[in-house]
Coordinates of C-alpha atoms and ligand atoms in Angstrom, one line a residue:
M196 CA -9.8 -12.9 -3.0
P197 CA -10.3 -14.9 -6.2
P198 CA -7.3 -15.7 -8.4
S199 CA -6.8 -12.8 -10.7
D200 CA -7.3 -14.5 -14.0
T201 CA -11.0 -15.0 -13.2
P202 CA -13.3 -11.9 -13.4
V203 CA -13.2 -9.9 -10.2
N204 CA -15.3 -7.0 -9.0
A205 CA -14.7 -4.1 -11.4
E206 CA -15.5 -1.3 -8.9
S207 CA -12.4 0.9 -8.2
P208 CA -11.9 1.3 -4.5
G209 CA -10.5 4.7 -4.3
V210 CA -12.0 6.7 -7.1
E211 CA -14.3 8.4 -4.6
G212 CA -11.4 9.1 -2.4
Q213 CA -9.4 10.4 -5.4
S214 CA -6.5 8.0 -4.9
L215 CA -4.0 7.9 -7.8
I216 CA -2.6 4.5 -6.8
V217 CA -4.5 1.8 -5.0
F218 CA -3.2 -1.6 -3.9
D219 CA -6.3 -3.6 -3.2
D220 CA -5.7 -6.9 -1.3
V221 CA -2.5 -7.4 -3.3
V222 CA -0.6 -10.7 -2.9
K223 CA 2.6 -11.5 -4.7
R224 CA 4.3 -14.9 -4.4
F225 CA 7.4 -16.3 -6.0
G226 CA 6.7 -20.0 -5.8
D227 CA 6.1 -20.8 -2.1
L228 CA 7.5 -17.5 -0.9
T229 CA 4.8 -14.9 -0.1
V230 CA 6.5 -11.5 -0.7
L231 CA 3.4 -9.2 -0.4
D232 CA 0.8 -10.5 1.9
D233 CA -2.7 -9.1 1.3
L234 CA -1.4 -5.6 1.0
N235 CA -3.7 -2.6 1.0
F236 CA -2.6 1.0 0.6
S237 CA -3.3 4.0 -1.5
V238 CA -1.5 7.1 -2.7
A239 CA -3.1 10.5 -3.4
P240 CA -2.2 12.6 -6.5
G241 CA 0.9 14.6 -5.7
E242 CA 1.7 12.7 -2.6
R243 CA 5.3 11.6 -1.9
V244 CA 5.5 8.3 -0.1
T245 CA 8.6 6.6 1.1
L246 CA 8.8 2.9 1.7
I247 CA 11.2 1.8 4.4
G248 CA 11.9 -1.5 6.1
P249 CA 14.3 -4.4 6.3
S250 CA 15.8 -5.9 3.2
G251 CA 13.5 -8.5 1.7
S252 CA 10.3 -7.0 3.1
G253 CA 8.8 -6.5 -0.4
K254 CA 9.4 -2.8 -1.1
T255 CA 11.1 -3.2 -4.5
T256 CA 8.5 -5.7 -5.5
I257 CA 5.8 -3.0 -5.1
L258 CA 7.7 -0.7 -7.5
R259 CA 8.3 -3.6 -10.0
L260 CA 4.6 -4.4 -10.0
L261 CA 3.9 -0.8 -11.0
M262 CA 6.5 -1.0 -13.7
T263 CA 4.8 -4.2 -14.9
L264 CA 8.1 -6.0 -14.4
E265 CA 6.4 -8.5 -12.2
K266 CA 2.9 -9.9 -12.3
I267 CA 0.5 -9.8 -9.4
T268 CA -0.6 -13.1 -7.9
E269 CA -3.9 -12.0 -6.3
G270 CA -5.7 -8.7 -5.8
V271 CA -5.9 -5.7 -8.1
I272 CA -3.8 -2.6 -8.6
W273 CA -5.6 0.6 -9.7
V274 CA -4.0 3.7 -11.2
G275 CA -6.0 6.8 -11.8
G276 CA -9.3 5.1 -11.0
E277 CA -8.7 2.5 -13.7
P278 CA -7.5 -1.1 -13.3
F279 CA -3.8 -1.4 -13.9
S280 CA -3.0 -5.1 -13.1
H281 CA -6.2 -6.0 -14.8
M282 CA -8.5 -4.7 -17.5
R283 CA -12.3 -4.4 -17.7
R284 CA -14.2 -7.2 -19.4
G285 CA -18.0 -7.0 -19.3
Q286 CA -18.9 -6.3 -15.7
G287 CA -15.7 -7.7 -14.3
L288 CA -11.9 -7.6 -14.6
V289 CA -9.5 -10.0 -16.2
R290 CA -5.8 -10.1 -16.0
A291 CA -4.3 -7.3 -18.1
S292 CA -2.7 -8.1 -21.5
E293 CA 0.8 -7.0 -22.4
G294 CA -0.5 -4.3 -24.7
Y295 CA -2.9 -2.9 -22.1
M296 CA -0.1 -2.7 -19.5
R297 CA 2.3 -1.1 -21.9
E298 CA -0.2 1.6 -22.5
R299 CA -1.0 2.2 -18.9
R300 CA 2.6 2.3 -17.7
K301 CA 3.4 5.3 -19.9
R302 CA 2.2 7.5 -17.1
I303 CA 4.8 6.0 -14.7
G304 CA 8.6 6.7 -14.7
M305 CA 11.2 4.8 -12.8
V306 CA 14.8 5.4 -11.7
F307 CA 16.7 2.3 -10.7
Q308 CA 19.7 1.7 -8.4
Q309 CA 21.8 0.9 -11.5
F310 CA 21.3 3.9 -13.8
N311 CA 20.6 1.7 -16.9
L312 CA 21.5 4.4 -19.4
F313 CA 22.0 3.3 -23.0
P314 CA 25.8 3.3 -23.2
N315 CA 26.0 3.7 -27.0
M316 CA 23.8 6.8 -27.0
S317 CA 24.6 10.4 -26.0
V318 CA 23.0 12.0 -23.0
R319 CA 20.6 13.8 -25.3
Q320 CA 19.6 10.6 -27.1
N321 CA 19.1 8.8 -23.8
I322 CA 16.6 11.5 -22.8
T323 CA 14.8 12.0 -26.1
E324 CA 14.6 8.3 -27.3
A325 CA 11.4 7.4 -25.4
P326 CA 9.5 10.7 -25.9
V327 CA 10.2 10.6 -29.7
H328 CA 9.6 6.9 -30.2
V329 CA 7.0 6.1 -27.6
L330 CA 5.0 9.3 -27.3
G331 CA 5.7 10.6 -30.8
T332 CA 7.0 14.0 -29.5
P333 CA 8.6 16.0 -32.4
K334 CA 12.4 15.9 -32.3
D335 CA 12.9 19.6 -31.8
E336 CA 10.5 19.7 -29.0
A337 CA 12.1 16.6 -27.3
N338 CA 15.6 18.2 -27.7
A339 CA 14.4 21.5 -26.1
R340 CA 12.9 19.6 -23.2
A341 CA 16.0 17.5 -22.8
K342 CA 18.0 20.7 -22.4
E343 CA 15.6 22.1 -19.8
L344 CA 15.7 18.9 -17.8
L345 CA 19.5 18.7 -17.9
D346 CA 19.6 22.2 -16.6
L347 CA 17.2 21.1 -13.8
V348 CA 19.6 18.3 -12.8
G349 CA 22.6 20.6 -13.2
L350 CA 24.1 18.9 -16.3
G351 CA 23.1 21.3 -19.1
E352 CA 26.7 21.3 -20.5
K353 CA 26.8 17.5 -20.7
I354 CA 24.1 17.1 -23.3
D355 CA 26.5 15.7 -26.0
A356 CA 28.5 13.6 -23.6
H357 CA 28.3 9.8 -23.5
P358 CA 27.4 8.0 -20.2
T359 CA 30.9 6.5 -19.9
Q360 CA 32.3 10.1 -19.7
L361 CA 30.1 10.8 -16.6
S362 CA 30.5 9.9 -12.9
G363 CA 27.9 7.6 -11.3
G364 CA 26.2 10.6 -9.7
Q365 CA 26.0 12.4 -13.0
Q366 CA 24.7 9.3 -14.8
Q367 CA 22.0 9.0 -12.1
R368 CA 21.0 12.6 -12.6
V369 CA 20.7 11.9 -16.4
A370 CA 18.5 8.9 -15.5
I371 CA 16.3 11.2 -13.5
A372 CA 16.0 13.6 -16.4
R373 CA 15.3 10.7 -18.7
A374 CA 12.4 9.5 -16.5
L375 CA 11.0 13.1 -16.3
A376 CA 11.2 13.5 -20.1
M377 CA 8.2 11.1 -20.4
Q378 CA 6.2 13.6 -18.3
P379 CA 5.1 10.8 -15.9
E380 CA 2.4 11.4 -13.4
I381 CA 4.1 9.0 -11.0
L382 CA 7.9 8.7 -10.4
L383 CA 9.2 5.5 -8.8
L384 CA 12.6 5.7 -7.2
D385 CA 14.3 2.4 -6.2
E386 CA 17.3 3.0 -3.9
V387 CA 18.7 5.5 -6.4
T388 CA 21.7 6.4 -4.4
S389 CA 22.7 2.9 -3.2
A390 CA 25.2 2.2 -6.0
L391 CA 26.9 5.6 -5.7
D392 CA 30.1 6.6 -4.0
P393 CA 29.3 8.4 -0.8
E394 CA 30.5 11.8 -2.0
L395 CA 28.1 11.6 -5.0
V396 CA 24.9 10.9 -3.0
A397 CA 24.1 14.4 -1.8
G398 CA 24.1 15.8 -5.4
V399 CA 21.5 13.2 -6.5
L400 CA 19.3 13.8 -3.5
D401 CA 19.5 17.5 -4.0
V402 CA 18.2 17.0 -7.5
L403 CA 15.3 14.9 -6.2
R404 CA 14.5 17.5 -3.5
E405 CA 14.3 20.1 -6.3
V406 CA 12.0 17.8 -8.4
A407 CA 9.8 17.4 -5.3
E408 CA 9.7 21.1 -4.7
T409 CA 9.1 22.3 -8.2
T410 CA 6.7 19.7 -9.6
D411 CA 3.5 18.0 -8.3
I412 CA 4.6 14.6 -9.4
T413 CA 3.5 11.7 -7.3
M414 CA 6.5 9.9 -5.9
L415 CA 7.0 6.4 -4.5
C416 CA 10.4 6.0 -3.1
V417 CA 12.4 3.1 -1.6
T418 CA 15.4 4.5 0.2
H419 CA 17.8 3.9 3.0
E420 CA 18.5 7.7 3.2
M421 CA 16.4 8.5 6.2
G422 CA 17.2 12.2 6.1
F423 CA 16.0 12.4 2.6
A424 CA 12.8 10.5 3.5
R425 CA 12.2 12.8 6.4
D426 CA 12.7 16.0 4.2
V427 CA 10.8 15.0 1.1
S428 CA 8.0 12.6 2.0
H429 CA 4.5 13.3 3.1
R430 CA 4.1 9.8 4.4
V431 CA 6.3 6.9 5.4
L432 CA 5.2 3.3 5.1
M433 CA 7.3 0.9 7.2
F434 CA 7.3 -2.6 5.7
D435 CA 7.9 -5.9 7.4
Q436 CA 7.4 -9.3 5.8
G437 CA 5.2 -8.0 3.0
Q438 CA 2.9 -6.0 5.2
I439 CA 2.7 -2.5 6.4
A440 CA 3.9 -2.6 10.0
E441 CA 3.3 1.1 10.6
E442 CA 2.6 4.3 8.6
G443 CA 2.5 7.9 9.3
P444 CA 4.1 11.3 8.6
P445 CA 7.9 11.3 8.7
E446 CA 8.0 13.3 11.9
Q447 CA 6.0 10.6 13.7
I448 CA 7.7 7.6 12.2
F449 CA 11.2 8.9 12.7
G450 CA 10.5 10.9 15.9
D451 CA 8.0 8.8 17.7
P452 CA 7.6 5.3 16.2
K453 CA 5.0 3.2 17.8
E454 CA 5.8 -0.3 16.7
D455 CA 8.7 -2.3 18.0
R456 CA 9.6 -3.5 14.5
T457 CA 9.9 0.2 13.4
K458 CA 12.0 1.0 16.4
S459 CA 14.4 -1.8 15.8
F460 CA 14.6 -1.1 12.1
L461 CA 15.4 2.5 12.7
R462 CA 18.0 1.7 15.3
S463 CA 19.7 -0.5 12.7
V464 CA 19.9 2.2 10.0
L465 CA 20.3 5.5 11.9
Ligands
ADP137 P1 13.1 -5.3 -0.5 O1 13.0 -4.3 -1.7 O2 12.2 -4.9 0.7 O3 14.5 -5.6 -0.1 P2 12.2 -7.2 -2.5 O4 10.8 -6.7 -2.9 O5 13.3 -6.9 -3.3 O6 12.4 -6.7 -1.0 O7 12.1 -8.8 -2.2 C1 11.2 -9.4 -1.4 C2 11.5 -10.9 -1.4 O8 11.2 -11.4 -2.7 C3 12.9 -11.3 -1.1 O9 12.9 -12.4 -0.3 C4 13.4 -11.6 -2.5 O10 14.5 -12.6 -2.4 C5 12.2 -12.2 -3.2 N1 12.3 -12.0 -4.6 C6 12.3 -10.9 -5.3 N2 12.3 -11.1 -6.6 C7 12.3 -12.4 -6.8 C8 12.2 -13.3 -7.9 N3 12.2 -12.8 -9.2 N4 12.2 -14.6 -7.7 C9 12.2 -15.1 -6.5 N5 12.2 -14.4 -5.3 C10 12.2 -13.0 -5.5

């Protein structure tokens, strides 16, 4: 695979198969450390995929590449049949510019482990800020949508509260509403319950189950909550050292894992 700042083949691998996200021979290195090692996988529209595996196996890096928080070292990421890590130039692809990536990532929402709400804004402003300023949604419309989304996450009455007045679980539910307010096609969830007190975890997971059941949003989820992964995902990818060690439907991965690495990982978390 050529280095990604020289033109590479501009043919999308996955358009024919209708994949929404394609990782095509993706390599990510930090200095000498290879974090993603020639990784290939794709995600269909509406599919919910959970990434599991030991700490340091590269799961979060995958989400961060899709949020354009990290740059790919080699290979190409495609979203919706269009290059994402790269852009078309003539017959080939060159590394994407900041502006190109900013435009392309509008279709992707992310919820982080730390809720990252704006502390100086009300819940309503947290949710309407990006739709109004990034998408140009009229304020009235953005406000109405914020109310609907807060009802969805069970916090309709907190619309005028400030984040500091909310529990961690409530803040995370607002963060989910904020991500959904951008009407993303893809929702990335990065260990969204890891920073929560145990009694607050179930409420957040219930909200995500509801989102999964009531929308056709494509989800890519890194989680240690194996019960949630089993309930919500169509497919589980088990990562080890930057590669997919095993993949399959949750019933198979959790009920009848084939690989020793999967078995020992599951023994350590279940
Ligand atoms: P996981 O989500 O599976 O725990 P990560 O994707 O967070 O794994 O990290 C994979 C590896 O990459 C780890 O060894 C981590 O220390 C390393 N890593 C992640 N981000 C950076 C960075 N910005 N600089 C250097 N190393 C990093």
